[in-house]
PDB file of C-alpha atoms in Angstrom:
ATOM      1  CA  MET A  10      10.337 116.889  -8.947  1.00  0.00           C
ATOM      2  CA  ASN A  11      10.177 114.181 -11.639  1.00  0.00           C
ATOM      3  CA  GLN A  12       7.584 111.422 -11.669  1.00  0.00           C
ATOM      4  CA  SER A  13      10.086 108.791 -10.452  1.00  0.00           C
ATOM      5  CA  SER A  14      10.943 110.962  -7.442  1.00  0.00           C
ATOM      6  CA  GLN A  15       7.237 111.515  -6.741  1.00  0.00           C
ATOM      7  CA  ASP A  16       6.534 107.751  -6.883  1.00  0.00           C
ATOM      8  CA  LYS A  17       9.303 107.019  -4.404  1.00  0.00           C
ATOM      9  CA  GLU A  18       8.406 109.806  -2.080  1.00  0.00           C
ATOM     10  CA  ALA A  19       4.655 108.806  -1.990  1.00  0.00           C
ATOM     11  CA  VAL A  20       5.599 105.215  -0.968  1.00  0.00           C
ATOM     12  CA  ASP A  21       8.266 106.259   1.543  1.00  0.00           C
ATOM     13  CA  ASN A  22       6.107 109.011   3.085  1.00  0.00           C
ATOM     14  CA  LEU A  23       3.112 106.678   3.598  1.00  0.00           C
ATOM     15  CA  LEU A  24       5.137 103.961   5.140  1.00  0.00           C
ATOM     16  CA  ASN A  25       6.934 106.310   7.442  1.00  0.00           C
ATOM     17  CA  GLU A  26       3.679 107.663   8.694  1.00  0.00           C
ATOM     18  CA  PHE A  27       2.347 104.147   9.325  1.00  0.00           C
ATOM     19  CA  LYS A  28       5.614 103.480  11.269  1.00  0.00           C
ATOM     20  CA  ARG A  29       5.158 106.716  13.177  1.00  0.00           C
ATOM     21  CA  GLN A  30       1.694 105.695  14.329  1.00  0.00           C
ATOM     22  CA  LEU A  31       2.406 101.956  14.806  1.00  0.00           C
ATOM     23  CA  PRO A  32       6.165 101.362  15.073  1.00  0.00           C
ATOM     24  CA  GLU A  33       5.593  97.597  14.995  1.00  0.00           C
ATOM     25  CA  ILE A  34       3.626  97.574  11.705  1.00  0.00           C
ATOM     26  CA  MET A  35       6.177  95.781   9.571  1.00  0.00           C
ATOM     27  CA  GLN A  36       5.803  92.680  11.835  1.00  0.00           C
ATOM     28  CA  LEU A  37       2.295  92.439  10.322  1.00  0.00           C
ATOM     29  CA  MET A  38       3.442  92.928   6.607  1.00  0.00           C
ATOM     30  CA  ASN A  39       4.975  90.343   4.499  1.00  0.00           C
ATOM     31  CA  PRO A  40       8.645  90.586   3.253  1.00  0.00           C
ATOM     32  CA  GLY A  41       8.995  92.388  -0.105  1.00  0.00           C
ATOM     33  CA  ILE A  42       9.442  90.546  -3.385  1.00  0.00           C
ATOM     34  CA  THR A  43      12.027  91.102  -6.128  1.00  0.00           C
ATOM     35  CA  MET A  44      11.556  93.253  -9.068  1.00  0.00           C
ATOM     36  CA  GLU A  45      12.232  90.192 -11.187  1.00  0.00           C
ATOM     37  CA  GLU A  46       9.233  88.528  -9.713  1.00  0.00           C
ATOM     38  CA  LEU A  47       7.182  91.680 -10.305  1.00  0.00           C
ATOM     39  CA  ASN A  48       8.354  91.908 -13.883  1.00  0.00           C
ATOM     40  CA  THR A  49       7.463  88.286 -14.547  1.00  0.00           C
ATOM     41  CA  THR A  50       4.073  88.859 -13.173  1.00  0.00           C
ATOM     42  CA  GLU A  51       3.503  91.860 -15.470  1.00  0.00           C
ATOM     43  CA  LYS A  52       4.466  89.677 -18.505  1.00  0.00           C
ATOM     44  CA  ASP A  53       2.166  86.726 -17.387  1.00  0.00           C
ATOM     45  CA  LEU A  54      -0.753  89.031 -16.843  1.00  0.00           C
ATOM     46  CA  GLY A  55      -0.076  91.435 -19.743  1.00  0.00           C
ATOM     47  CA  ILE A  56      -0.279  94.644 -17.727  1.00  0.00           C
ATOM     48  CA  THR A  57       2.162  97.182 -16.517  1.00  0.00           C
ATOM     49  CA  PHE A  58       2.178  97.962 -12.857  1.00  0.00           C
ATOM     50  CA  PRO A  59       2.655 101.553 -11.611  1.00  0.00           C
ATOM     51  CA  ALA A  60       6.226 102.234 -10.550  1.00  0.00           C
ATOM     52  CA  SER A  61       4.923 103.176  -6.987  1.00  0.00           C
ATOM     53  CA  TYR A  62       2.988  99.907  -6.625  1.00  0.00           C
ATOM     54  CA  LYS A  63       6.124  97.964  -7.670  1.00  0.00           C
ATOM     55  CA  ARG A  64       8.227  99.843  -5.109  1.00  0.00           C
ATOM     56  CA  LEU A  65       5.736  99.248  -2.340  1.00  0.00           C
ATOM     57  CA  LEU A  66       5.583  95.456  -3.024  1.00  0.00           C
ATOM     58  CA  SER A  67       9.463  95.293  -3.261  1.00  0.00           C
ATOM     59  CA  ILE A  68       9.303  96.670   0.427  1.00  0.00           C
ATOM     60  CA  THR A  69       6.260  94.609   1.651  1.00  0.00           C
ATOM     61  CA  ASN A  70       4.381  91.964  -0.319  1.00  0.00           C
ATOM     62  CA  GLY A  71       1.076  92.959   1.334  1.00  0.00           C
ATOM     63  CA  GLU A  72      -0.338  92.468   4.733  1.00  0.00           C
ATOM     64  CA  GLY A  73      -0.473  89.142   6.735  1.00  0.00           C
ATOM     65  CA  PRO A  74      -3.433  89.666   8.989  1.00  0.00           C
ATOM     66  CA  PHE A  75      -5.916  92.402   8.104  1.00  0.00           C
ATOM     67  CA  VAL A  76      -4.224  95.763   8.922  1.00  0.00           C
ATOM     68  CA  GLY A  77      -6.185  98.147   6.500  1.00  0.00           C
ATOM     69  CA  THR A  78      -3.324 100.076   4.981  1.00  0.00           C
ATOM     70  CA  MET A  79      -5.047 100.658   1.762  1.00  0.00           C
ATOM     71  CA  CYS A  80      -8.397 101.276   3.646  1.00  0.00           C
ATOM     72  CA  TYR A  81      -8.788  97.528   2.684  1.00  0.00           C
ATOM     73  CA  ARG A  82      -6.067  94.943   3.152  1.00  0.00           C
ATOM     74  CA  LEU A  83      -3.029  95.335   0.713  1.00  0.00           C
ATOM     75  CA  MET A  84      -3.051  91.875  -0.818  1.00  0.00           C
ATOM     76  CA  PRO A  85       0.050  89.810  -1.430  1.00  0.00           C
ATOM     77  CA  ILE A  86       0.579  89.580  -5.179  1.00  0.00           C
ATOM     78  CA  ALA A  87      -0.401  85.907  -5.177  1.00  0.00           C
ATOM     79  CA  ASP A  88      -3.799  86.853  -3.773  1.00  0.00           C
ATOM     80  CA  SER A  89      -4.211  89.611  -6.297  1.00  0.00           C
ATOM     81  CA  ILE A  90      -3.456  87.163  -9.089  1.00  0.00           C
ATOM     82  CA  ARG A  91      -5.912  84.666  -7.745  1.00  0.00           C
ATOM     83  CA  GLU A  92      -8.723  87.352  -7.497  1.00  0.00           C
ATOM     84  CA  TYR A  93      -7.768  88.570 -11.058  1.00  0.00           C
ATOM     85  CA  SER A  94      -8.132  85.027 -12.364  1.00  0.00           C
ATOM     86  CA  TYR A  95     -11.572  84.838 -10.782  1.00  0.00           C
ATOM     87  CA  ILE A  96     -12.472  88.030 -12.632  1.00  0.00           C
ATOM     88  CA  LYS A  97     -11.278  86.468 -15.839  1.00  0.00           C
ATOM     89  CA  THR A  98     -13.524  83.440 -15.485  1.00  0.00           C
ATOM     90  CA  ASN A  99     -16.627  85.680 -14.964  1.00  0.00           C
ATOM     91  CA  VAL A 100     -16.041  88.418 -17.426  1.00  0.00           C
ATOM     92  CA  LYS A 101     -18.458  86.952 -19.906  1.00  0.00           C
ATOM     93  CA  ASP A 102     -21.216  87.261 -17.233  1.00  0.00           C
ATOM     94  CA  SER A 103     -20.511  90.867 -16.531  1.00  0.00           C
ATOM     95  CA  SER A 104     -23.634  92.883 -15.734  1.00  0.00           C
ATOM     96  CA  PRO A 105     -23.777  96.688 -16.273  1.00  0.00           C
ATOM     97  CA  ILE A 106     -23.383  98.828 -13.111  1.00  0.00           C
ATOM     98  CA  PRO A 107     -25.603 101.805 -13.358  1.00  0.00           C
ATOM     99  CA  ASP A 108     -23.932 103.981 -10.685  1.00  0.00           C
ATOM    100  CA  VAL A 109     -20.373 105.186 -11.471  1.00  0.00           C
ATOM    101  CA  PHE A 110     -18.912 108.119  -9.509  1.00  0.00           C
ATOM    102  CA  PRO A 111     -17.919 110.494 -10.878  1.00  0.00           C
ATOM    103  CA  GLU A 112     -20.062 109.803 -13.940  1.00  0.00           C
ATOM    104  CA  ASP A 113     -18.216 108.570 -17.107  1.00  0.00           C
ATOM    105  CA  TYR A 114     -14.965 108.154 -15.302  1.00  0.00           C
ATOM    106  CA  ALA A 115     -15.161 104.349 -15.223  1.00  0.00           C
ATOM    107  CA  LYS A 116     -16.891 101.914 -17.592  1.00  0.00           C
ATOM    108  CA  PRO A 117     -20.221 100.697 -16.014  1.00  0.00           C
ATOM    109  CA  GLN A 118     -19.314  96.890 -15.994  1.00  0.00           C
ATOM    110  CA  LYS A 119     -19.017  94.639 -13.066  1.00  0.00           C
ATOM    111  CA  TYR A 120     -16.172  92.380 -14.319  1.00  0.00           C
ATOM    112  CA  SER A 121     -13.425  93.582 -16.423  1.00  0.00           C
ATOM    113  CA  LEU A 122     -10.073  92.065 -17.633  1.00  0.00           C
ATOM    114  CA  ASN A 123      -8.708  95.595 -17.434  1.00  0.00           C
ATOM    115  CA  ARG A 124      -9.171  95.982 -13.673  1.00  0.00           C
ATOM    116  CA  TYR A 125      -6.337  94.474 -11.359  1.00  0.00           C
ATOM    117  CA  PRO A 126      -7.436  94.203  -7.661  1.00  0.00           C
ATOM    118  CA  PHE A 127      -4.595  95.124  -5.178  1.00  0.00           C
ATOM    119  CA  ALA A 128      -6.680  95.428  -1.998  1.00  0.00           C
ATOM    120  CA  SER A 129      -9.630  93.622  -0.466  1.00  0.00           C
ATOM    121  CA  ASP A 130     -11.918  93.881   2.528  1.00  0.00           C
ATOM    122  CA  GLY A 131     -12.340  90.040   2.478  1.00  0.00           C
ATOM    123  CA  SER A 132     -16.033  90.333   1.716  1.00  0.00           C
ATOM    124  CA  GLY A 133     -16.027  90.580  -2.059  1.00  0.00           C
ATOM    125  CA  ASN A 134     -15.103  94.202  -2.244  1.00  0.00           C
ATOM    126  CA  PHE A 135     -11.894  95.313  -3.924  1.00  0.00           C
ATOM    127  CA  ILE A 136      -9.715  98.352  -4.771  1.00  0.00           C
ATOM    128  CA  CYS A 137      -8.371  98.112  -8.187  1.00  0.00           C
ATOM    129  CA  LEU A 138      -6.067  99.582 -10.758  1.00  0.00           C
ATOM    130  CA  ASP A 139      -8.240 100.318 -13.825  1.00  0.00           C
ATOM    131  CA  TYR A 140      -6.490 100.132 -17.294  1.00  0.00           C
ATOM    132  CA  SER A 141      -9.522 100.918 -19.405  1.00  0.00           C
ATOM    133  CA  PRO A 142     -11.251 103.792 -17.930  1.00  0.00           C
ATOM    134  CA  GLY A 143     -14.435 105.690 -19.065  1.00  0.00           C
ATOM    135  CA  PRO A 144     -14.180 108.647 -21.380  1.00  0.00           C
ATOM    136  CA  LYS A 145     -13.380 111.101 -18.507  1.00  0.00           C
ATOM    137  CA  GLY A 146     -11.007 108.662 -16.550  1.00  0.00           C
ATOM    138  CA  LYS A 147      -7.414 107.979 -16.762  1.00  0.00           C
ATOM    139  CA  ILE A 148      -5.451 104.797 -17.498  1.00  0.00           C
ATOM    140  CA  GLY A 149      -4.201 103.394 -14.316  1.00  0.00           C
ATOM    141  CA  GLN A 150      -6.813 105.153 -12.125  1.00  0.00           C
ATOM    142  CA  VAL A 151      -7.726 103.612  -8.739  1.00  0.00           C
ATOM    143  CA  VAL A 152     -11.346 102.338  -8.460  1.00  0.00           C
ATOM    144  CA  THR A 153     -13.543 100.434  -6.000  1.00  0.00           C
ATOM    145  CA  ILE A 154     -15.498  97.511  -7.266  1.00  0.00           C
ATOM    146  CA  ALA A 155     -17.736  95.036  -5.467  1.00  0.00           C
ATOM    147  CA  LEU A 156     -18.089  91.445  -6.882  1.00  0.00           C
ATOM    148  CA  GLY A 157     -21.126  90.876  -4.606  1.00  0.00           C
ATOM    149  CA  ASP A 158     -24.479  92.581  -4.871  1.00  0.00           C
ATOM    150  CA  SER A 159     -23.216  96.173  -4.949  1.00  0.00           C
ATOM    151  CA  ASP A 160     -24.190  98.148  -8.082  1.00  0.00           C
ATOM    152  CA  THR A 161     -21.650 101.010  -7.645  1.00  0.00           C
ATOM    153  CA  ILE A 162     -18.146 101.842  -8.792  1.00  0.00           C
ATOM    154  CA  ASP A 163     -16.275 104.765  -7.229  1.00  0.00           C
ATOM    155  CA  VAL A 164     -13.201 106.305  -8.879  1.00  0.00           C
ATOM    156  CA  LEU A 165     -10.881 107.263  -5.976  1.00  0.00           C
ATOM    157  CA  ALA A 166      -7.785 108.729  -7.610  1.00  0.00           C
ATOM    158  CA  ASP A 167      -6.198 109.340 -10.980  1.00  0.00           C
ATOM    159  CA  SER A 168      -3.159 107.115 -10.213  1.00  0.00           C
ATOM    160  CA  PHE A 169      -1.791 104.654  -7.594  1.00  0.00           C
ATOM    161  CA  THR A 170       0.679 107.360  -6.551  1.00  0.00           C
ATOM    162  CA  GLU A 171      -2.041 109.935  -5.987  1.00  0.00           C
ATOM    163  CA  TYR A 172      -3.822 107.372  -3.920  1.00  0.00           C
ATOM    164  CA  LEU A 173      -0.817 106.802  -1.721  1.00  0.00           C
ATOM    165  CA  ILE A 174      -0.614 110.625  -1.239  1.00  0.00           C
ATOM    166  CA  PHE A 175      -4.333 110.684  -0.125  1.00  0.00           C
ATOM    167  CA  LEU A 176      -3.765 107.928   2.337  1.00  0.00           C
ATOM    168  CA  LYS A 177      -0.903 109.629   3.968  1.00  0.00           C
ATOM    169  CA  HIS A 178      -3.100 112.797   4.236  1.00  0.00           C
ATOM    170  CA  ALA A 179      -5.892 110.635   5.662  1.00  0.00           C
ATOM    171  CA  LEU A 180      -3.560 109.151   8.290  1.00  0.00           C
ATOM    172  CA  VAL A 181      -2.372 112.503   9.355  1.00  0.00           C
ATOM    173  CA  THR A 182      -5.907 113.937   9.604  1.00  0.00           C
ATOM    174  CA  GLY A 183      -7.342 110.888  11.465  1.00  0.00           C
ATOM    175  CA  LYS A 184      -9.609 109.970   8.461  1.00  0.00           C
ATOM    176  CA  LEU A 185      -7.661 106.710   8.370  1.00  0.00           C
ATOM    177  CA  ALA A 186      -7.577 106.146  12.026  1.00  0.00           C
ATOM    178  CA  PHE A 187      -5.338 103.843  14.066  1.00  0.00           C
ATOM    179  CA  ASN A 188      -7.272 101.504  16.393  1.00  0.00           C
ATOM    180  CA  ASP A 189      -5.319  99.858  19.112  1.00  0.00           C
ATOM    181  CA  GLU A 190      -7.289  97.087  20.977  1.00  0.00           C
ATOM    182  CA  ARG A 191      -4.235  95.685  22.876  1.00  0.00           C
ATOM    183  CA  GLU A 192      -4.592  95.255  26.700  1.00  0.00           C
ATOM    184  CA  GLU A 193      -1.916  95.735  29.251  1.00  0.00           C
ATOM    185  CA  ASP A 194      -1.395  91.971  29.820  1.00  0.00           C
ATOM    186  CA  ASP A 195      -1.298  91.143  26.097  1.00  0.00           C
ATOM    187  CA  ASP A 196       1.799  89.383  24.656  1.00  0.00           C
ATOM    188  CA  PRO A 197       3.636  92.264  22.803  1.00  0.00           C
ATOM    189  CA  GLU A 198       4.444  89.712  19.961  1.00  0.00           C
ATOM    190  CA  GLU A 199       0.678  89.021  19.353  1.00  0.00           C
ATOM    191  CA  LEU A 200      -0.339  92.039  17.319  1.00  0.00           C
ATOM    192  CA  ALA A 201      -2.581  90.332  14.752  1.00  0.00           C
ATOM    193  CA  TRP A 202      -6.105  91.472  14.864  1.00  0.00           C
ATOM    194  CA  LYS A 203      -5.415  93.762  17.905  1.00  0.00           C
ATOM    195  CA  VAL A 204      -4.205  96.734  15.797  1.00  0.00           C
ATOM    196  CA  TYR A 205      -5.538  98.009  12.529  1.00  0.00           C
ATOM    197  CA  PHE A 206      -6.395 101.203  10.566  1.00  0.00           C
ATOM    198  CA  GLU A 207     -10.086 102.052   9.925  1.00  0.00           C
ATOM    199  CA  TYR A 208     -11.171 104.403   7.114  1.00  0.00           C
ATOM    200  CA  ARG A 209     -13.778 107.014   8.424  1.00  0.00           C
ATOM    201  CA  PHE A 210     -15.054 108.433   5.285  1.00  0.00           C
ATOM    202  CA  ARG A 211     -17.269 107.362   2.199  1.00  0.00           C
ATOM    203  CA  PHE A 212     -15.316 106.423  -0.805  1.00  0.00           C
ATOM    204  CA  ARG A 213     -17.269 109.040  -2.766  1.00  0.00           C
ATOM    205  CA  GLU A 214     -15.759 111.722  -0.585  1.00  0.00           C
ATOM    206  CA  VAL A 215     -12.104 110.907  -1.543  1.00  0.00           C
ATOM    207  CA  ARG A 216     -11.811 113.099  -4.623  1.00  0.00           C
ATOM    208  CA  GLU A 217     -13.396 116.016  -2.815  1.00  0.00           C
ATOM    209  CA  MET A 218     -11.046 115.433   0.217  1.00  0.00           C
ATOM    210  CA  MET A 219      -7.940 115.460  -2.185  1.00  0.00           C
ATOM    211  CA  ALA A 220      -9.097 118.600  -3.713  1.00  0.00           C
ATOM    212  CA  LYS A 221      -9.041 120.611  -0.413  1.00  0.00           C
TER     213      LYS A 221
END
């Protein structure tokens, strides 16, 4: 299977598994955006998005309310751009981060123009594409970063496509667990905040989980 087919398959398989567990999930997701919009954003930011990320956003431009599809909330592209702009304004004040896992896979800096946030937990923690990795890392790898008080960076996957494959596996095995807090008398149209996915692992366990 060529890379283009792998990218497409990773996106489609993940979305299909979300739909299997929560058939109404697309009601909680924003409509997709055009490839033209994505290409323009790439030019404006000076970065190249992974093909699988572009395919995902062409289907759904992120979550409306928090659903947790990426462990964190998949951000609409406008939110990602806003957070990336915040990073740009603070990059000169970037302090070193002593704890990178695995060691030497990511550069030990808090703010970086070479990290693009695509998911957020809403509390200053992000999952990012890393375009300037450490000596043992790979361009385009997926990393966690906290813009609050955290002093850790975890490298989750070598690529966005690999991360999507992991998420599908986590869904199937219950490590990314579906929580349904709807009650019998709830309005079926009011899904927001009643249904969500919760990750039940430490980010530092992801690479080991993928290796099994």
